[in-house]
Tab-separated table of C-alpha atoms in Angstrom:
chain	number	residue	atom	x	y	z
A	1419	HIS	CA	5.292	0.839	27.524
A	1420	ALA	CA	8.058	0.652	24.916
A	1421	LYS	CA	11.057	-1.439	26.020
A	1422	HIS	CA	13.551	0.722	24.123
A	1423	ASP	CA	13.766	3.842	21.931
A	1424	LYS	CA	14.014	2.012	18.599
A	1425	VAL	CA	10.666	0.223	18.593
A	1426	PHE	CA	9.489	2.341	15.625
A	1427	ASP	CA	12.680	2.299	13.564
A	1428	SER	CA	10.851	1.191	10.398
A	1429	PRO	CA	7.455	2.113	8.893
A	1430	VAL	CA	6.013	-1.389	9.210
A	1431	LYS	CA	6.720	-1.430	12.961
A	1432	ILE	CA	4.283	1.458	13.362
A	1433	MET	CA	1.577	-0.624	11.716
A	1434	ASP	CA	2.603	-3.758	13.632
A	1435	PHE	CA	2.148	-1.771	16.838
A	1436	PHE	CA	-1.573	-1.303	16.147
A	1437	HIS	CA	-1.865	-4.939	15.123
A	1438	ILE	CA	-0.600	-5.891	18.595
A	1439	ILE	CA	-3.090	-3.530	20.247
A	1440	SER	CA	-5.959	-5.153	18.348
A	1441	ASP	CA	-4.733	-8.629	19.380
A	1442	TYR	CA	-4.774	-7.989	23.137
A	1443	SER	CA	-8.007	-6.804	24.722
A	1444	ASP	CA	-6.299	-6.109	28.071
A	1445	ILE	CA	-4.377	-3.174	26.549
A	1446	THR	CA	-6.112	0.019	27.634
A	1447	GLY	CA	-3.826	2.815	26.449
A	1448	LEU	CA	-0.335	4.087	25.677
A	1449	HIS	CA	2.447	5.001	28.101
A	1450	ALA	CA	3.724	8.570	27.675
A	1451	THR	CA	7.130	7.304	26.508
A	1452	THR	CA	5.534	5.120	23.830
A	1453	LEU	CA	3.370	7.997	22.659
A	1454	ARG	CA	6.405	10.279	22.352
A	1455	LEU	CA	8.286	7.686	20.305
A	1456	LEU	CA	5.250	7.107	18.085
A	1457	ARG	CA	4.788	10.804	17.377
A	1458	ASN	CA	8.483	11.302	16.678
A	1459	ALA	CA	8.478	8.404	14.219
A	1460	ARG	CA	5.373	9.732	12.505
A	1461	ARG	CA	6.900	13.197	12.096
A	1462	ILE	CA	10.038	11.804	10.454
A	1463	TYR	CA	8.007	10.411	7.562
A	1464	GLN	CA	5.688	13.422	7.368
A	1465	GLU	CA	8.655	15.798	7.075
A	1466	GLN	CA	9.900	13.729	4.146
A	1467	ASP	CA	6.418	13.740	2.589
A	1468	ILE	CA	6.330	9.932	2.806
A	1469	PHE	CA	3.100	8.084	3.569
A	1470	LEU	CA	3.033	4.636	5.127
A	1471	CYS	CA	0.835	3.165	2.390
A	1472	GLN	CA	3.762	3.575	-0.003
A	1473	TYR	CA	5.448	0.604	1.692
A	1474	PRO	CA	4.201	-2.872	0.640
A	1475	GLU	CA	4.798	-4.235	4.165
A	1476	CYS	CA	2.554	-1.533	5.648
A	1477	ARG	CA	-0.155	-2.261	3.114
A	1478	THR	CA	-0.056	-5.934	4.056
A	1479	VAL	CA	-0.614	-5.113	7.732
A	1480	PHE	CA	-3.385	-2.635	6.931
A	1481	LEU	CA	-5.204	-5.300	4.902
A	1482	GLU	CA	-5.066	-7.601	7.922
A	1483	LEU	CA	-6.246	-4.878	10.300
A	1484	VAL	CA	-9.413	-3.903	8.423
A	1485	LYS	CA	-10.515	-7.556	8.448
A	1486	LYS	CA	-10.401	-7.669	12.262
A	1487	PRO	CA	-13.474	-6.423	14.171
A	1488	GLU	CA	-11.164	-5.849	17.161
A	1489	PHE	CA	-9.154	-3.283	15.206
A	1490	PHE	CA	-12.030	-0.823	15.244
A	1491	GLU	CA	-12.044	-0.654	19.018
A	1492	LEU	CA	-9.008	0.897	20.754
A	1493	ALA	CA	-6.511	0.569	17.874
A	1494	TRP	CA	-8.649	2.578	15.432
A	1495	ASP	CA	-9.259	5.260	18.077
A	1496	LEU	CA	-5.529	5.613	18.714
A	1497	MET	CA	-4.659	5.736	15.004
A	1498	HIS	CA	-7.155	8.551	14.557
A	1499	LYS	CA	-6.234	10.447	17.723
A	1500	HIS	CA	-2.470	10.352	17.228
A	1501	GLY	CA	-2.293	11.119	13.517
A	1502	ILE	CA	-1.463	7.697	12.120
A	1503	MET	CA	-4.293	7.702	9.579
A	1504	GLN	CA	-2.999	10.993	8.190
A	1505	SER	CA	0.452	9.400	8.047
A	1506	TYR	CA	-0.966	6.405	6.201
A	1507	ILE	CA	-2.799	8.114	3.315
A	1508	SER	CA	-2.343	11.637	2.001
A	1509	GLN	CA	-6.083	12.221	1.524
A	1510	TRP	CA	-6.765	11.770	5.239
A	1511	ASN	CA	-4.127	14.373	6.025
A	1512	HIS	CA	-6.189	16.843	3.986
A	1513	ILE	CA	-9.397	16.458	6.067
A	1514	VAL	CA	-7.857	16.653	9.561
A	1515	GLY	CA	-9.492	19.525	11.439
A	1516	MET	CA	-11.580	20.562	8.415
A	1517	MET	CA	-14.736	22.335	9.575
A	1518	GLN	CA	-18.088	21.843	7.835
A	1519	PHE	CA	-20.132	25.026	7.779
A	1520	ASP	CA	-23.708	23.829	7.431
A	1521	LEU	CA	-26.747	23.205	9.620
A	1522	PHE	CA	-26.095	19.500	10.081
A	1523	HIS	CA	-22.441	18.587	10.726
A	1524	ALA	CA	-21.316	19.089	14.306
A	1525	TYR	CA	-17.836	17.640	13.764
A	1526	THR	CA	-14.804	18.144	11.570
A	1527	VAL	CA	-14.601	15.860	8.534
A	1528	ASP	CA	-12.038	13.511	10.085
A	1529	GLU	CA	-13.942	13.269	13.379
A	1530	HIS	CA	-17.225	12.654	11.543
A	1531	THR	CA	-15.564	9.845	9.559
A	1532	HIS	CA	-14.053	8.391	12.736
A	1533	ARG	CA	-17.511	8.301	14.335
A	1534	LEU	CA	-19.054	6.710	11.237
A	1535	ILE	CA	-16.500	3.887	11.402
A	1536	LYS	CA	-17.229	3.408	15.101
A	1537	ASN	CA	-20.938	3.109	14.267
A	1538	LEU	CA	-20.226	0.397	11.698
A	1539	ALA	CA	-18.109	-1.456	14.241
A	1540	ARG	CA	-20.923	-1.185	16.782
A	1541	TYR	CA	-23.355	-2.848	14.369
A	1542	ASN	CA	-20.942	-5.774	14.100
A	1543	ARG	CA	-21.329	-6.657	17.800
A	1544	LYS	CA	-24.246	-8.965	18.533
A	1545	GLU	CA	-24.953	-7.353	21.914
A	1546	ASN	CA	-26.050	-4.208	20.049
A	1547	ASP	CA	-28.604	-5.943	17.818
A	1548	HIS	CA	-31.496	-4.400	19.742
A	1549	GLU	CA	-30.455	-0.988	18.353
A	1550	PHE	CA	-30.095	-1.767	14.643
A	1551	PRO	CA	-30.897	-5.457	14.055
A	1552	ARG	CA	-30.825	-5.236	10.252
A	1553	CYS	CA	-27.394	-3.587	10.261
A	1554	GLY	CA	-26.134	-6.291	12.603
A	1555	ARG	CA	-27.364	-9.088	10.359
A	1556	ILE	CA	-25.886	-7.443	7.274
A	1557	MET	CA	-22.477	-6.844	8.865
A	1558	ARG	CA	-22.106	-10.365	10.278
A	1559	ASN	CA	-23.429	-12.136	7.164
A	1560	ALA	CA	-21.293	-10.167	4.706
A	1561	ASP	CA	-18.485	-12.057	2.983
A	1562	LYS	CA	-16.182	-9.031	3.111
A	1563	PRO	CA	-17.368	-6.489	5.712
A	1564	GLU	CA	-13.984	-4.763	5.428
A	1565	LEU	CA	-15.151	-3.282	2.125
A	1566	LEU	CA	-17.846	-1.379	3.985
A	1567	PHE	CA	-15.264	0.015	6.399
A	1568	LEU	CA	-13.145	1.164	3.448
A	1569	ALA	CA	-16.169	2.899	1.933
A	1570	GLY	CA	-16.723	4.618	5.275
A	1571	ILE	CA	-13.122	5.824	5.389
A	1572	PHE	CA	-13.360	7.341	1.909
A	1573	HIS	CA	-16.972	8.586	1.817
A	1574	ASP	CA	-16.105	12.223	2.696
A	1575	ILE	CA	-12.363	12.175	2.128
A	1576	ALA	CA	-12.522	14.499	-0.900
A	1577	LYS	CA	-14.386	17.329	0.837
A	1578	GLY	CA	-12.831	20.757	0.476
A	1579	ARG	CA	-11.021	19.996	-2.770
A	1580	GLY	CA	-13.581	21.606	-5.074
A	1581	GLY	CA	-15.984	19.706	-7.272
A	1582	ASP	CA	-18.274	16.875	-6.210
A	1583	HIS	CA	-16.672	15.179	-3.206
A	1584	SER	CA	-18.541	11.933	-3.991
A	1585	GLU	CA	-17.035	11.714	-7.477
A	1586	LEU	CA	-13.537	12.675	-6.320
A	1587	GLY	CA	-13.778	10.270	-3.392
A	1588	GLU	CA	-14.861	7.512	-5.757
A	1589	MET	CA	-11.593	7.883	-7.675
A	1590	ASP	CA	-9.562	7.971	-4.466
A	1591	ALA	CA	-11.251	4.825	-3.179
A	1592	ARG	CA	-10.745	2.921	-6.431
A	1593	ASN	CA	-7.059	3.895	-6.587
A	1594	PHE	CA	-6.573	2.890	-2.950
A	1595	CYS	CA	-8.158	-0.526	-3.560
A	1596	HIS	CA	-6.009	-1.122	-6.626
A	1597	GLN	CA	-2.886	-0.084	-4.708
A	1598	HIS	CA	-3.761	-2.545	-1.928
A	1599	GLY	CA	-4.379	-5.461	-4.256
A	1600	TYR	CA	-8.159	-5.759	-4.030
A	1601	SER	CA	-9.930	-7.424	-6.940
A	1602	GLU	CA	-11.649	-5.293	-9.559
A	1603	ASP	CA	-15.065	-6.328	-8.229
A	1604	ASP	CA	-14.147	-5.338	-4.670
A	1605	ALA	CA	-12.669	-2.030	-5.830
A	1606	GLU	CA	-15.795	-1.300	-7.849
A	1607	LEU	CA	-18.082	-2.008	-4.876
A	1608	VAL	CA	-16.136	0.327	-2.564
A	1609	ALA	CA	-15.963	3.038	-5.251
A	1610	TRP	CA	-19.700	2.714	-5.956
A	1611	LEU	CA	-20.567	3.066	-2.269
A	1612	VAL	CA	-18.463	6.219	-1.991
A	1613	ARG	CA	-19.994	7.689	-5.146
A	1614	HIS	CA	-23.558	6.988	-3.958
A	1615	HIS	CA	-23.221	7.348	-0.190
A	1616	LEU	CA	-25.857	10.125	-0.173
A	1617	THR	CA	-28.258	8.528	-2.656
A	1618	MET	CA	-30.326	6.466	-0.233
A	1619	SER	CA	-30.677	9.297	2.276
A	1620	VAL	CA	-31.747	11.787	-0.407
A	1621	THR	CA	-34.205	9.326	-1.974
A	1622	ALA	CA	-35.797	8.426	1.354
A	1623	GLN	CA	-36.153	11.988	2.642
A	1624	LYS	CA	-36.817	14.035	-0.488
A	1625	ARG	CA	-38.754	11.760	-2.830
A	1626	ASP	CA	-42.052	9.883	-2.668
A	1627	ILE	CA	-40.912	6.380	-1.777
A	1628	HIS	CA	-44.480	5.091	-2.215
A	1629	ASP	CA	-44.255	5.877	-5.921
A	1630	PRO	CA	-43.293	2.671	-7.807
A	1631	GLU	CA	-41.316	4.706	-10.338
A	1632	VAL	CA	-39.132	6.151	-7.577
A	1633	ILE	CA	-38.432	2.672	-6.216
A	1634	GLN	CA	-37.686	1.373	-9.707
A	1635	GLU	CA	-35.281	4.236	-10.373
A	1636	PHE	CA	-33.491	3.635	-7.070
A	1637	ALA	CA	-33.319	-0.117	-7.730
A	1638	ASN	CA	-31.826	0.568	-11.156
A	1639	GLN	CA	-29.048	2.536	-9.461
A	1640	VAL	CA	-28.428	-0.082	-6.780
A	1641	GLN	CA	-28.710	-3.159	-9.030
A	1642	THR	CA	-27.801	-5.801	-6.396
A	1643	VAL	CA	-28.908	-6.754	-2.888
A	1644	GLU	CA	-25.278	-6.643	-1.716
A	1645	ARG	CA	-25.007	-2.997	-2.725
A	1646	LEU	CA	-28.376	-2.255	-1.079
A	1647	ASP	CA	-27.290	-3.929	2.162
A	1648	PHE	CA	-23.986	-2.077	2.360
A	1649	LEU	CA	-25.521	1.236	1.330
A	1650	TYR	CA	-28.191	0.907	4.024
A	1651	CYS	CA	-25.571	0.328	6.758
A	1652	LEU	CA	-23.384	3.149	5.447
A	1653	THR	CA	-26.334	5.567	5.307
A	1654	VAL	CA	-27.478	4.833	8.858
A	1655	ALA	CA	-23.929	5.132	10.193
A	1656	ASP	CA	-23.386	8.378	8.252
A	1657	ILE	CA	-26.530	10.109	9.519
A	1658	ARG	CA	-25.855	9.063	13.103
A	1659	ALA	CA	-22.266	10.374	12.896
A	1660	THR	CA	-23.312	13.832	11.656
A	1661	ASN	CA	-24.591	15.141	14.962
A	1662	GLN	CA	-26.235	13.710	18.067
A	1663	SER	CA	-29.771	14.853	17.229
A	1664	LEU	CA	-30.064	14.260	13.465
A	1665	TRP	CA	-31.156	10.613	13.687
A	1666	ASN	CA	-34.807	10.041	14.594
A	1667	ASN	CA	-37.641	7.529	14.171
A	1668	TRP	CA	-38.943	9.317	11.066
A	1669	LYS	CA	-35.648	8.864	9.207
A	1670	ALA	CA	-35.368	5.279	10.449
A	1671	THR	CA	-38.834	4.443	9.133
A	1672	LEU	CA	-38.234	6.065	5.748
A	1673	LEU	CA	-34.965	4.178	5.246
A	1674	GLU	CA	-36.524	0.884	6.315
A	1675	GLU	CA	-39.450	1.327	3.914
A	1676	LEU	CA	-37.115	2.218	1.056
A	1677	TYR	CA	-34.887	-0.751	1.859
A	1678	ASN	CA	-37.797	-3.215	2.013
A	1679	ALA	CA	-39.422	-1.997	-1.192
A	1680	THR	CA	-36.135	-2.080	-3.090
A	1681	ALA	CA	-35.109	-5.478	-1.723
A	1682	TYR	CA	-38.474	-6.907	-2.789
A	1683	LEU	CA	-38.075	-5.477	-6.281
A	1684	LEU	CA	-34.499	-6.716	-6.667
């Protein structure tokens, strides 16, 4: 419950608000007054066509948030639900409510991406290791798991703009990383994951993964075990966020076999 009506009188205070939520696990939701103030503050910047990532102070807080596993619990849900992500970056604003007219996607692009991020966060919790043990090991052993979350945020962000959404999203992701001060290596990893987020799924389901040439070709694309690890987690999270019935044991087995064969080769 906000103590006064000026709690969001600067852009960085909006971001600080979600930092506080991620710091305190006993917070369960927002008071109606706080929600009204938050929405009013968000609209002020939207009406001026200003996005929060344009402010260095907001970028600093965002960099801290994506490093915190706790952020992807309630705080991430509230940022998605109440339009803060679309106030943070212009590309997210474009995918809000965007329908996907195919046989697979049951959700709008922004909701699908939100669910993908929640899947990645679920893998990071040890109590869920019985579901996807390899994903859990990868997430907790990674030096910079936040890069995988960034790839998840941008993987479908260019849908509906014409052209290949993977290629357009790759450019968006690289620009975002540069804007937020990530190293060239980190920016390249995130951009590569966005560009190739469908590659592992397509290879596993549509090609003969028992053919050594197929494995060699896939390994040549992946090049490093770090990329393979992150791509595996991203692929599993992506498929499971598409609809509630798309994931099955057949897909799980194919991806595991492709992962093992490629890891051995690398």
